[in-house]
PDB file of C-alpha atoms in Angstrom:
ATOM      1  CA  UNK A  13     180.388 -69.531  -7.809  1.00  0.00           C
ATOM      2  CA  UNK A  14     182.857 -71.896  -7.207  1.00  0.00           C
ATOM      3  CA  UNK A  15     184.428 -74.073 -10.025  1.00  0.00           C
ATOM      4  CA  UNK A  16     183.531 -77.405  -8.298  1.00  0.00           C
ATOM      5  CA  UNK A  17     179.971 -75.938  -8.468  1.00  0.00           C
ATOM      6  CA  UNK A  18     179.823 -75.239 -11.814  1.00  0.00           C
ATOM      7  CA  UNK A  19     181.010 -78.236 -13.441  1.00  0.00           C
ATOM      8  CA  UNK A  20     178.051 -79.994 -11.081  1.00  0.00           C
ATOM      9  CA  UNK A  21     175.256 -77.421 -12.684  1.00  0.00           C
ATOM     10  CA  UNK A  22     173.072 -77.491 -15.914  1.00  0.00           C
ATOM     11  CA  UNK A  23     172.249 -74.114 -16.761  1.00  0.00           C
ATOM     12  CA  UNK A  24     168.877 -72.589 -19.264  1.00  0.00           C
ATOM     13  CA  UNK A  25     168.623 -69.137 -19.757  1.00  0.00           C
ATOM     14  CA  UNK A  26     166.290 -67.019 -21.181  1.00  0.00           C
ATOM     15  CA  UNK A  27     164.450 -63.688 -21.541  1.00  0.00           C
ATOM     16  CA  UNK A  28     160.773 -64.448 -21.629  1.00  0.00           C
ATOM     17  CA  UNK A  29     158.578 -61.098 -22.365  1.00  0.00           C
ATOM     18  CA  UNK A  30     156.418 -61.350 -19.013  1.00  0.00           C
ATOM     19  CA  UNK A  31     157.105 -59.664 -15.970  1.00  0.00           C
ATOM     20  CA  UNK A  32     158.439 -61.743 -12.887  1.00  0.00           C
ATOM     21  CA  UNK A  33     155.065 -62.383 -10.939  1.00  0.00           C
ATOM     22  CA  UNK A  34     153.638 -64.337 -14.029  1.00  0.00           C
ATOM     23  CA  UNK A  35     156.760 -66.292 -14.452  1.00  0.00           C
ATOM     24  CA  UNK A  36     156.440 -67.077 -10.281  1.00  0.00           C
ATOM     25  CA  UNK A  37     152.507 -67.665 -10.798  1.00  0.00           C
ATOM     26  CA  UNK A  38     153.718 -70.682 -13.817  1.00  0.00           C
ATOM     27  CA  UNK A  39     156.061 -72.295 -11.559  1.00  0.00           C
ATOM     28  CA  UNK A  40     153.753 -72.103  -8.497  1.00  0.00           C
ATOM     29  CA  UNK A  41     150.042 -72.290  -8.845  1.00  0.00           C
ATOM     30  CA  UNK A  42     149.339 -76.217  -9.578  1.00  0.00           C
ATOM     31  CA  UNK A  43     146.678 -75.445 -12.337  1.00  0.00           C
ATOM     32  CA  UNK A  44     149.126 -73.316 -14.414  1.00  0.00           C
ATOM     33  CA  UNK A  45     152.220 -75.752 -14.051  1.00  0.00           C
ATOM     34  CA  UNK A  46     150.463 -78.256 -15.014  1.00  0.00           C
ATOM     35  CA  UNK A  47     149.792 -76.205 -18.112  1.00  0.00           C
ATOM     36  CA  UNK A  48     153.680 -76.374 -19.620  1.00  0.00           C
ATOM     37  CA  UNK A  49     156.022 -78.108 -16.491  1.00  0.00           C
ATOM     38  CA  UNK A  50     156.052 -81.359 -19.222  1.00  0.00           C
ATOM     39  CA  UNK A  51     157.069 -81.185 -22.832  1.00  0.00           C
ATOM     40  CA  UNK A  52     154.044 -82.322 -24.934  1.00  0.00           C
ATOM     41  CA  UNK A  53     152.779 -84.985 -26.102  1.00  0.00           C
ATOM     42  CA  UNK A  54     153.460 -85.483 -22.522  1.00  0.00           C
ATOM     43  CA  UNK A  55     151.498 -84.243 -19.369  1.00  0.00           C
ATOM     44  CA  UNK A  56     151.245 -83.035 -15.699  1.00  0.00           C
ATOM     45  CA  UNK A  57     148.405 -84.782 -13.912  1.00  0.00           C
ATOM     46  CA  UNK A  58     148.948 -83.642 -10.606  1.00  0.00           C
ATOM     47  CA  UNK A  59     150.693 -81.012  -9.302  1.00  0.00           C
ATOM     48  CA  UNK A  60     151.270 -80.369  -5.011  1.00  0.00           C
ATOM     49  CA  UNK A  61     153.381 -77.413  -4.318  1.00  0.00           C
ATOM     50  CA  UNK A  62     153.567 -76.415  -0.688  1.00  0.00           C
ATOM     51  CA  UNK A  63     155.403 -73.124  -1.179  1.00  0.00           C
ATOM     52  CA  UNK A  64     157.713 -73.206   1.955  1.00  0.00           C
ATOM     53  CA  UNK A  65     160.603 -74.441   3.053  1.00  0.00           C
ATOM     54  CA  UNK A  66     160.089 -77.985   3.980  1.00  0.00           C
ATOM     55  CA  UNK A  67     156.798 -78.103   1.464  1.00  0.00           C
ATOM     56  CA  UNK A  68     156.340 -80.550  -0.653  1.00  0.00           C
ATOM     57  CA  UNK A  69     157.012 -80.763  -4.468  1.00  0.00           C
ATOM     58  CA  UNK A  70     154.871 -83.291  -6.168  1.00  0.00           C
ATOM     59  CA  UNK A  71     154.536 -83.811  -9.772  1.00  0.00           C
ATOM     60  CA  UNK A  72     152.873 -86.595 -11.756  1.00  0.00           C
ATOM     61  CA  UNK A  73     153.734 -86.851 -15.489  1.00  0.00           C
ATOM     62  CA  UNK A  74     152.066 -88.700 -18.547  1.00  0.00           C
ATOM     63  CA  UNK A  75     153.692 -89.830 -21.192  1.00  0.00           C
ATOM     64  CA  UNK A  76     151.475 -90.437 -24.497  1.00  0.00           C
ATOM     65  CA  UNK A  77     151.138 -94.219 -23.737  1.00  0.00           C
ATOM     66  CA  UNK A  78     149.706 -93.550 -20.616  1.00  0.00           C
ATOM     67  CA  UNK A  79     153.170 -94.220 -18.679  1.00  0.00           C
ATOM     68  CA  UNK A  80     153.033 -92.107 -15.256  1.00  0.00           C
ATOM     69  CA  UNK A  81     156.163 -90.739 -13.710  1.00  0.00           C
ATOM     70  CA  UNK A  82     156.189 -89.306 -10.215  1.00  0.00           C
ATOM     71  CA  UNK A  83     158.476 -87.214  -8.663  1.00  0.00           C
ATOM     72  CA  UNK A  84     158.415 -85.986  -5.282  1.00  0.00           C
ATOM     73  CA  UNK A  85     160.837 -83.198  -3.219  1.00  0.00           C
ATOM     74  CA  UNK A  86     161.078 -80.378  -1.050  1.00  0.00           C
ATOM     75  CA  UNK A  87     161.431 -76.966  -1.597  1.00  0.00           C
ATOM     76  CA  UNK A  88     164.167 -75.447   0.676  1.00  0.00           C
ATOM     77  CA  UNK A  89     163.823 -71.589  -0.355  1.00  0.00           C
ATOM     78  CA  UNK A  90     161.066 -69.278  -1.248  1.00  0.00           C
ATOM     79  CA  UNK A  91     161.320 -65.660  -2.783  1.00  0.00           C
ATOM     80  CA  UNK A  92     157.900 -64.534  -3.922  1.00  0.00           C
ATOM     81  CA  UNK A  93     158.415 -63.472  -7.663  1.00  0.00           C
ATOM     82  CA  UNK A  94     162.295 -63.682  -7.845  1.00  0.00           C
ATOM     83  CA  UNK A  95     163.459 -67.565  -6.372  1.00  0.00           C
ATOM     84  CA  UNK A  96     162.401 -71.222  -5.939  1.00  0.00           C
ATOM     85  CA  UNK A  97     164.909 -73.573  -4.749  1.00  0.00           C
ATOM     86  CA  UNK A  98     163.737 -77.270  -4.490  1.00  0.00           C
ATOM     87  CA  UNK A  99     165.727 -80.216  -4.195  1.00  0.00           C
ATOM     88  CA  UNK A 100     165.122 -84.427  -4.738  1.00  0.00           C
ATOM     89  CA  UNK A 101     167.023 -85.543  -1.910  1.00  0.00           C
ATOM     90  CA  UNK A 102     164.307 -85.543   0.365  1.00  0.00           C
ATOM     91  CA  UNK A 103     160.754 -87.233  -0.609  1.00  0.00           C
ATOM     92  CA  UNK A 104     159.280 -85.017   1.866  1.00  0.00           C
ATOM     93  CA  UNK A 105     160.351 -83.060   5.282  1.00  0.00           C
ATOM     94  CA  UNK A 106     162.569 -84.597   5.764  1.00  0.00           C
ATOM     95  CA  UNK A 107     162.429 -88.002   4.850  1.00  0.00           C
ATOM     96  CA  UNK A 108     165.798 -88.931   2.640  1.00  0.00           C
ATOM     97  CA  UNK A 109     165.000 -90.233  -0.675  1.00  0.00           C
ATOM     98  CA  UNK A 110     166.515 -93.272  -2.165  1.00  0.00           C
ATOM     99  CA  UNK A 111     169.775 -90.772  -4.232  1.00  0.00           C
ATOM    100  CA  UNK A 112     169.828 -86.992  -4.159  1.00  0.00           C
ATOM    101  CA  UNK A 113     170.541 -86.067  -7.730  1.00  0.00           C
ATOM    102  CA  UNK A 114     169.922 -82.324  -7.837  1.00  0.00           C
ATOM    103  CA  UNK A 115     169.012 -79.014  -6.620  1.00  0.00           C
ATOM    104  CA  UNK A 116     166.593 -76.855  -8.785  1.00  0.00           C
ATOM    105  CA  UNK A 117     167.335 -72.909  -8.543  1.00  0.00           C
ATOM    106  CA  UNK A 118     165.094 -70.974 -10.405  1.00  0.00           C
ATOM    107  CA  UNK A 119     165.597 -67.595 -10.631  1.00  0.00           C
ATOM    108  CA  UNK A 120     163.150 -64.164 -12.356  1.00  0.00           C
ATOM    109  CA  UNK A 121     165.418 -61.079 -12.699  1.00  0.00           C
ATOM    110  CA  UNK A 122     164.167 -58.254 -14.340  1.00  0.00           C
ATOM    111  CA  UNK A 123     165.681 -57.033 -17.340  1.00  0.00           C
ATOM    112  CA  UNK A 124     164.875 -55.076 -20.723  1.00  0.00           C
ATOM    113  CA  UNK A 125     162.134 -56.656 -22.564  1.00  0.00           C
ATOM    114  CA  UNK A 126     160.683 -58.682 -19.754  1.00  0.00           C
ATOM    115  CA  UNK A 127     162.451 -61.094 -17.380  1.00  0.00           C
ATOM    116  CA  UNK A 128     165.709 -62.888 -17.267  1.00  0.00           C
ATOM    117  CA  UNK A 129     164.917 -66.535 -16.759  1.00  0.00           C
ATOM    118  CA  UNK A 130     167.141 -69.019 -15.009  1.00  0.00           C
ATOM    119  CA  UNK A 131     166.503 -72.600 -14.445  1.00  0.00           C
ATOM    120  CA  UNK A 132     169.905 -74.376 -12.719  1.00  0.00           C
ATOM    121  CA  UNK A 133     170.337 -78.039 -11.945  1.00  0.00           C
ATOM    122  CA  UNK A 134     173.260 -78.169  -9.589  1.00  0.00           C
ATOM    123  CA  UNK A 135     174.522 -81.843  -9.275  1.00  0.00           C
ATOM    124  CA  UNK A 136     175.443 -83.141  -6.333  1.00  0.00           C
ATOM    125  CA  UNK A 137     178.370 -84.917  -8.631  1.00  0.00           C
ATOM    126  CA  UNK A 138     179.577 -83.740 -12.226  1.00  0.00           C
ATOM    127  CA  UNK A 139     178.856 -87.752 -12.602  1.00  0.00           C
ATOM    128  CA  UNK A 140     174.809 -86.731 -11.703  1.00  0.00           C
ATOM    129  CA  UNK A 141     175.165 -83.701 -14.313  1.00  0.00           C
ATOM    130  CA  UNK A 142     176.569 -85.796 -17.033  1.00  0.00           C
ATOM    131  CA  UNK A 143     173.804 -88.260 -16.748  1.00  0.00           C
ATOM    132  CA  UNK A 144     171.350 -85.449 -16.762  1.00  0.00           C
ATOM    133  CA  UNK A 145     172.641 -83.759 -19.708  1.00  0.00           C
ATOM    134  CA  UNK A 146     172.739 -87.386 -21.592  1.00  0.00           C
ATOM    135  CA  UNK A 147     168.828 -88.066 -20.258  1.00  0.00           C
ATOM    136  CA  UNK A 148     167.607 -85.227 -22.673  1.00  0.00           C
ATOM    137  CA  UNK A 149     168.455 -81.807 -20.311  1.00  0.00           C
ATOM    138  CA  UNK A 150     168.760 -78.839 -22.835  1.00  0.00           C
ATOM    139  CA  UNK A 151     165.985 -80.259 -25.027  1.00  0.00           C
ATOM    140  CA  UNK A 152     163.766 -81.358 -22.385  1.00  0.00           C
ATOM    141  CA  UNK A 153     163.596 -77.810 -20.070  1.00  0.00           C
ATOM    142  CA  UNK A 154     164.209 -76.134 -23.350  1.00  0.00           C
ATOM    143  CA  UNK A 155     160.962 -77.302 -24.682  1.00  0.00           C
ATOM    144  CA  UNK A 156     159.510 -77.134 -21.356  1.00  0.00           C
ATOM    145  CA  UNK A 157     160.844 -73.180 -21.498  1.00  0.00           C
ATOM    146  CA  UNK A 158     158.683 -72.348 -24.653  1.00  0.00           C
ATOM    147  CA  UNK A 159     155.575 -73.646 -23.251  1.00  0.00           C
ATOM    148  CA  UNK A 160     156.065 -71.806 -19.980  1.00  0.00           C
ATOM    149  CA  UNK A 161     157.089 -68.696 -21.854  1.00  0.00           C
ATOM    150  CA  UNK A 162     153.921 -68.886 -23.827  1.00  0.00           C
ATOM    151  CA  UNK A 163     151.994 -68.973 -21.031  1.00  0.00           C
ATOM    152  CA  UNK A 164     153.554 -66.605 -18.721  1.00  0.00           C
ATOM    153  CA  UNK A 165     152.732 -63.616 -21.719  1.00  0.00           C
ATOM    154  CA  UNK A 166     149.369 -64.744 -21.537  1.00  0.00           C
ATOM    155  CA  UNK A 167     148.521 -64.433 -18.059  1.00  0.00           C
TER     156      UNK A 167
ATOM    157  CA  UNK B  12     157.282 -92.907  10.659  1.00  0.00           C
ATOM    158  CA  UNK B  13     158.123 -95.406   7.804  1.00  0.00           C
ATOM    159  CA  UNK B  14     160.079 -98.684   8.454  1.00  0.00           C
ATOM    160  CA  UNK B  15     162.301 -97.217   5.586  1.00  0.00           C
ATOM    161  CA  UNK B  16     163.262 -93.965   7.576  1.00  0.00           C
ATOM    162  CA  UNK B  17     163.618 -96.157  10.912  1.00  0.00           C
ATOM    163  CA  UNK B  18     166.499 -98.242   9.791  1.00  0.00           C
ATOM    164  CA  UNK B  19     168.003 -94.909   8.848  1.00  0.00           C
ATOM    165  CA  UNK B  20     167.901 -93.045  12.031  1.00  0.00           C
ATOM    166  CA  UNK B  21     169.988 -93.260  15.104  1.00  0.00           C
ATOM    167  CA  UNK B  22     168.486 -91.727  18.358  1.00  0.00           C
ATOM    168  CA  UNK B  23     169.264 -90.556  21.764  1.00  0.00           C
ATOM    169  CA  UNK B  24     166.642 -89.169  23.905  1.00  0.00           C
ATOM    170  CA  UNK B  25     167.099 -87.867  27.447  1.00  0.00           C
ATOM    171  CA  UNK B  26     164.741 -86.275  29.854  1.00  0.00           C
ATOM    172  CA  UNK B  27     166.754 -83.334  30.884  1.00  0.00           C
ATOM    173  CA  UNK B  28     165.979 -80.777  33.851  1.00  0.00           C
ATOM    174  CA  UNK B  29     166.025 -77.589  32.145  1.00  0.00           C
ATOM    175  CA  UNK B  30     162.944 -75.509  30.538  1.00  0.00           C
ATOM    176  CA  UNK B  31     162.758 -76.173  26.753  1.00  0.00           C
ATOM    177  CA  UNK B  32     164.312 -72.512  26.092  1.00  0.00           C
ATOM    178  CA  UNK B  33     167.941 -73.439  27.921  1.00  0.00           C
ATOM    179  CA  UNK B  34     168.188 -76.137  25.666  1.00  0.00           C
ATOM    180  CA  UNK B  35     167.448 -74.155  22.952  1.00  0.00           C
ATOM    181  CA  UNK B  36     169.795 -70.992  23.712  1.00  0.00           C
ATOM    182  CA  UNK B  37     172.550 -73.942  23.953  1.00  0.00           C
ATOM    183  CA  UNK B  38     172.323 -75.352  20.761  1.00  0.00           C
ATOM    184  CA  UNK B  39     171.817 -72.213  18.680  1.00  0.00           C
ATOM    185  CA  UNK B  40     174.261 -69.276  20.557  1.00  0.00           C
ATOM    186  CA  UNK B  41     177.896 -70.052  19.592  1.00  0.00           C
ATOM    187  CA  UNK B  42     179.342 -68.841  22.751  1.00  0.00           C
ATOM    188  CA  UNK B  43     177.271 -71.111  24.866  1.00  0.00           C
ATOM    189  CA  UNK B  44     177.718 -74.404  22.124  1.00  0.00           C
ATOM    190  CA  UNK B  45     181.375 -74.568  22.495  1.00  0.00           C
ATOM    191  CA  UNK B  46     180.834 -75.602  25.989  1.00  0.00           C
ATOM    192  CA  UNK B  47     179.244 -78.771  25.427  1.00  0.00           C
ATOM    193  CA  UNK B  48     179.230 -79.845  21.318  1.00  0.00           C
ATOM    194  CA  UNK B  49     182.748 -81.970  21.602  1.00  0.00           C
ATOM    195  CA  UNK B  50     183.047 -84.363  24.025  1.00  0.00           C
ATOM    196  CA  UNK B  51     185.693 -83.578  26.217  1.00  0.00           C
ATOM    197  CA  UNK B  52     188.893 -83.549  25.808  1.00  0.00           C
ATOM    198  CA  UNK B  53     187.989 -82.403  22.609  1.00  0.00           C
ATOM    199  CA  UNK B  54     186.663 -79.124  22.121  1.00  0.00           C
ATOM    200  CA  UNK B  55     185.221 -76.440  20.164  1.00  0.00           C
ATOM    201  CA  UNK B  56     187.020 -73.233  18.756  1.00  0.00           C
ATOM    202  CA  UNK B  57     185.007 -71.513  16.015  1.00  0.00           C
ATOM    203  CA  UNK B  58     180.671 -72.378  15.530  1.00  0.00           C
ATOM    204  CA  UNK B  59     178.685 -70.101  13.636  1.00  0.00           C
ATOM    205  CA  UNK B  60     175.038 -70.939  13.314  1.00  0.00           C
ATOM    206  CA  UNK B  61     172.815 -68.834  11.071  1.00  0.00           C
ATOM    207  CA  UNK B  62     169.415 -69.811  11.765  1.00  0.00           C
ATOM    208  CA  UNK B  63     166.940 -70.029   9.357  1.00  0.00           C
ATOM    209  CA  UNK B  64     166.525 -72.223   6.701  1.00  0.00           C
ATOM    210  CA  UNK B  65     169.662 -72.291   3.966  1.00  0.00           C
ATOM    211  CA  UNK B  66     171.841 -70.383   6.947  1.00  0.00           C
ATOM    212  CA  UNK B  67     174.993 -71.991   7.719  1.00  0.00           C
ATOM    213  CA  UNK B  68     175.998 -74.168  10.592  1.00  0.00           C
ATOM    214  CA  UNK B  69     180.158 -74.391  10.917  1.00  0.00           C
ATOM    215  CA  UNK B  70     181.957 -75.910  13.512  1.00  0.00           C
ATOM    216  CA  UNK B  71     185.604 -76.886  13.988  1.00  0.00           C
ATOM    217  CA  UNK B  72     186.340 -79.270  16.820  1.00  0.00           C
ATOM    218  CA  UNK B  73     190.129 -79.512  18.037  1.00  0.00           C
ATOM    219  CA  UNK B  74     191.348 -82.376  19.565  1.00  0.00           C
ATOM    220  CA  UNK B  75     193.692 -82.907  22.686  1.00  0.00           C
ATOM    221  CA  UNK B  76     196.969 -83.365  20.010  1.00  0.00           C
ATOM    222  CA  UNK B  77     195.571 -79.963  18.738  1.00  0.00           C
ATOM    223  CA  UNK B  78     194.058 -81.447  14.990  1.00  0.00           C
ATOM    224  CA  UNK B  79     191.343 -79.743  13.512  1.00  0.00           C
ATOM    225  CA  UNK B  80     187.616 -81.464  12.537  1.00  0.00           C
ATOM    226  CA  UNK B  81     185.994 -78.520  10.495  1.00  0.00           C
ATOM    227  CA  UNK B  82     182.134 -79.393   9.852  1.00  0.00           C
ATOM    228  CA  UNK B  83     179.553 -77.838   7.504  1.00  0.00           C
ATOM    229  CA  UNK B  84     176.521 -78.017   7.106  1.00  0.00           C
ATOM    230  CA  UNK B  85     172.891 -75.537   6.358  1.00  0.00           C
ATOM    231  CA  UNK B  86     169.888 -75.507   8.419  1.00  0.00           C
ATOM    232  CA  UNK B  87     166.515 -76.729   7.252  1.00  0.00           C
ATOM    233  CA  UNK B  88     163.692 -75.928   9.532  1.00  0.00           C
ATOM    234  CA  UNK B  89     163.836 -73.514  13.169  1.00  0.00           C
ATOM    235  CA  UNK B  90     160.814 -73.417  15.095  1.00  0.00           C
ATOM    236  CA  UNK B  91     162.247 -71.407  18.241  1.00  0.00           C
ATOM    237  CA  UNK B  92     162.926 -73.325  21.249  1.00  0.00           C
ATOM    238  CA  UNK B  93     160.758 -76.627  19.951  1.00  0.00           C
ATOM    239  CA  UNK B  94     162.671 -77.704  16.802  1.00  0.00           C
ATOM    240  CA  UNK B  95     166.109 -77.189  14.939  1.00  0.00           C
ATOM    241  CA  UNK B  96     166.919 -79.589  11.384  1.00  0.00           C
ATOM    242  CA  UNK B  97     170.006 -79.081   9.759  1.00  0.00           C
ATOM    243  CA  UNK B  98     172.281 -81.223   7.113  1.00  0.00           C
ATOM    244  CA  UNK B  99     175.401 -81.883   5.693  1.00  0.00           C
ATOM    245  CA  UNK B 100     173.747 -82.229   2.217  1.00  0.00           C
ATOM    246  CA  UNK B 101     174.928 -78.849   1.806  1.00  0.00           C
ATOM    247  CA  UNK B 102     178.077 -77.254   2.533  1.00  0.00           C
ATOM    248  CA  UNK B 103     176.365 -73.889   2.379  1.00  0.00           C
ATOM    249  CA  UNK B 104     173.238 -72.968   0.325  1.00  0.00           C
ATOM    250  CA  UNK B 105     172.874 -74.386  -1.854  1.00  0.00           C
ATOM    251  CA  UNK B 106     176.231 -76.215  -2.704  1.00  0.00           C
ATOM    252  CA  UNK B 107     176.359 -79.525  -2.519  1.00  0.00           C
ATOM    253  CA  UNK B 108     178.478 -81.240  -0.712  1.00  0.00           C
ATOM    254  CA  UNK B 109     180.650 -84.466  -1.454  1.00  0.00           C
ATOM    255  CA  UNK B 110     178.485 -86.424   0.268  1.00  0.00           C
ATOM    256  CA  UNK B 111     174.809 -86.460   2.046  1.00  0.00           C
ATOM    257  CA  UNK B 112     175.502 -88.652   4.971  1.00  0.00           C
ATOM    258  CA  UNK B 113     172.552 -87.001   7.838  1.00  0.00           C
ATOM    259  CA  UNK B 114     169.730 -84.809   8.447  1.00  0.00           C
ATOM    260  CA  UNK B 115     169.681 -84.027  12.226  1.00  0.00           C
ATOM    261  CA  UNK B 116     166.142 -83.825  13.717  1.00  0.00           C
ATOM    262  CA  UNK B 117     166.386 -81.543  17.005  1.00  0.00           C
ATOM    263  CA  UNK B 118     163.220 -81.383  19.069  1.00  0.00           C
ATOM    264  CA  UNK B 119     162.879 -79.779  22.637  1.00  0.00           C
ATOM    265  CA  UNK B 120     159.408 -81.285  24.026  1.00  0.00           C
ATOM    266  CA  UNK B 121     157.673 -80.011  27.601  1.00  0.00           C
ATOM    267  CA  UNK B 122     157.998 -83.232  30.039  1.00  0.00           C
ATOM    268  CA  UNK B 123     157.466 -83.650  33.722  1.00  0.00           C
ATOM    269  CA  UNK B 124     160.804 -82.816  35.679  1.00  0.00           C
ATOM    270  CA  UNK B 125     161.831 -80.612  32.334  1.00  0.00           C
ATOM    271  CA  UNK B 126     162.016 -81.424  28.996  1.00  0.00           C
ATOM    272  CA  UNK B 127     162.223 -84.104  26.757  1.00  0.00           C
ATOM    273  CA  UNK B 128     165.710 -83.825  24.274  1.00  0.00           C
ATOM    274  CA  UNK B 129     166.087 -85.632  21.372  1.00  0.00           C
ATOM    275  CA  UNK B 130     168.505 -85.738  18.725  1.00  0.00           C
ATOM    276  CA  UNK B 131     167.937 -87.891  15.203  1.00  0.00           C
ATOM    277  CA  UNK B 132     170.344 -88.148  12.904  1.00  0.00           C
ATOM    278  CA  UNK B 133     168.596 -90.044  10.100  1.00  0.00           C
ATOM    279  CA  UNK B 134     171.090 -90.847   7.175  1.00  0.00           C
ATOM    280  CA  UNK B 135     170.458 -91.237   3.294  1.00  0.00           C
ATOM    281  CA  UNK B 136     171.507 -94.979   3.937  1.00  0.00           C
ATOM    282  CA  UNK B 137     170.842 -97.699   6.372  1.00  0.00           C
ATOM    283  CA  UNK B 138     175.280 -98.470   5.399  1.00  0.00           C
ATOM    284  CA  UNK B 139     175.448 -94.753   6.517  1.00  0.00           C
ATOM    285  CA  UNK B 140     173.721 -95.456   9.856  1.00  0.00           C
ATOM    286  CA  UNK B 141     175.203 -98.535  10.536  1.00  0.00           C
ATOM    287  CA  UNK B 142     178.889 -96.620   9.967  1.00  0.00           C
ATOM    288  CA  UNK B 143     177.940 -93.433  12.086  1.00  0.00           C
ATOM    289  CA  UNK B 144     176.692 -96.186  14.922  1.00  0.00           C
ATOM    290  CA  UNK B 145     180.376 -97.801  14.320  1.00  0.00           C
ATOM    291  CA  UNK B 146     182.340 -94.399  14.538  1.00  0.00           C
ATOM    292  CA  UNK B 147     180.937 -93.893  18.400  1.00  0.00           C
ATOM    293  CA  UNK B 148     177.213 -92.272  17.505  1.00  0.00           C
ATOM    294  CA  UNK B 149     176.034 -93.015  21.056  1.00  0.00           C
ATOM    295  CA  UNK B 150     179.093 -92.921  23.074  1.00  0.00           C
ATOM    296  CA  UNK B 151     179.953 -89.295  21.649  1.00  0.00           C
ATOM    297  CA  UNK B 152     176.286 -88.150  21.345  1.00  0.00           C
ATOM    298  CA  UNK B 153     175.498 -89.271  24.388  1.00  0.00           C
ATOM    299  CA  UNK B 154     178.523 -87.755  26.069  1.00  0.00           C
ATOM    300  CA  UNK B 155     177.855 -84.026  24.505  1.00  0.00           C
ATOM    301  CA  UNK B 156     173.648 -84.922  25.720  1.00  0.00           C
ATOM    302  CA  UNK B 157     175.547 -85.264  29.570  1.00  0.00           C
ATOM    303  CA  UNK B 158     177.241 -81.937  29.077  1.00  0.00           C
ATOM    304  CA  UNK B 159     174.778 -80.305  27.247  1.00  0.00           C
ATOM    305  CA  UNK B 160     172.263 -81.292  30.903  1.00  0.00           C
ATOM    306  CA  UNK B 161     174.383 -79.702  32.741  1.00  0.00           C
ATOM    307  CA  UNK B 162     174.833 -76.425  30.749  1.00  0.00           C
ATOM    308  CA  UNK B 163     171.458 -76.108  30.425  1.00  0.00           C
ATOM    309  CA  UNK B 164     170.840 -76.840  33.819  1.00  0.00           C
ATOM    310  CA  UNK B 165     173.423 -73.970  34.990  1.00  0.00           C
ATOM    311  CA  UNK B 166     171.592 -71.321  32.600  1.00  0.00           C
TER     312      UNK B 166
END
């Protein structure tokens, strides 16, 4: 890891007590992500994810006031049980979207106790990272971390 | 195709006489894409192409007065002998780079007399476009399309 790179990353880590394939199963299967992939009050109301590279990412939120907030990307690389990497900077293969802001690298390692969790946000400028730590980062995915580590040692 | 990705794009399309697999074998084996990828006088002295999606693409062109143009970029999507997308989103995977300018869209189609080449190079901004069409797009794209013919023709 370069230093360039990691002054453009947000980094969560954790060690969730479920083994990798549940962990995969939350971030993948539409009817569990939409189970914790938005910190309540708010929602997930849709969920597309076309698990290849060059598959769409869709996710509709909902805030409490009935607000909706879309997001759409692709994923670029798939590693059953151990990798998703997605990015915003296309809406969909391969269509550019209006400002690639980041590239989501999720990784499930396995270590004592259960799995080693790691959600990164690389940047594509530390400008992009600063922004997203000021929007709400650690709390948000923090939050979003509990619920998807409650569900992952349920499944 | 949207309006929105069309005022991106710049195209050149050429019916070339050469089976869909020669066109193919010149874009994506190093040895045989450093005879046609610079326009002449310039030319090519190191390309490595790792192909399959998040696999680098490096090339360094050299010019007549003996400077050095180093690209880098990652491929997206392969689909043997039909389709090859790549960017410079990426300087490797998955690393940002300083700045998403293009996504090149590669496709080899069956056409009476040979095949039907095109290359796309739709950009993250229609200021992007309108600067690659400024810097020479279709001169030096078309140029590399005349050599790349007659490699491919020769194979």
């Amino acid at each position: 890891m370069t230093d360039s790179t990691t002054e453009r990353d947000l980094v969560l880590t954790r060690l969730i007590a479920a083994p990798r394939a549940a962990l995969y199963r939350a971030w993948t299967e539409p009817e569990l992500l939409k189970r914790w992939f938005a910190p309540k009050p708010y929602s997930v109301t849709e969920a597309e994810t076309d698990l290849r590279p060059g598959g769409a990412s869709r996710i509709v939120m909902r805030g409490p006031d009935g607000s909706e907030f879309p997001s759409a990307g692709v994923y670029l690389e798939i590693v059953e049980n151990a990798r998703i990497v997605f990015t915003d900077a296309y809406l969909r293969a391969w269509e550019p979207s209006p400002k690639p802001f980041f590239t989501g690298i999720i990784t499930f390692e396995d270590a004592e106790g259960g799995t080693r969790y790691t959600a990164r946000a690389r940047h594509w400028s530390a400008q992009d990272r600063a922004a997203h730590e000021a929007m709400g980062f650690h709390e948000g995915w923090g939050r979003c971390a509990d619920q998807l580590a409650e569900l992952a040692a349920s499944l």
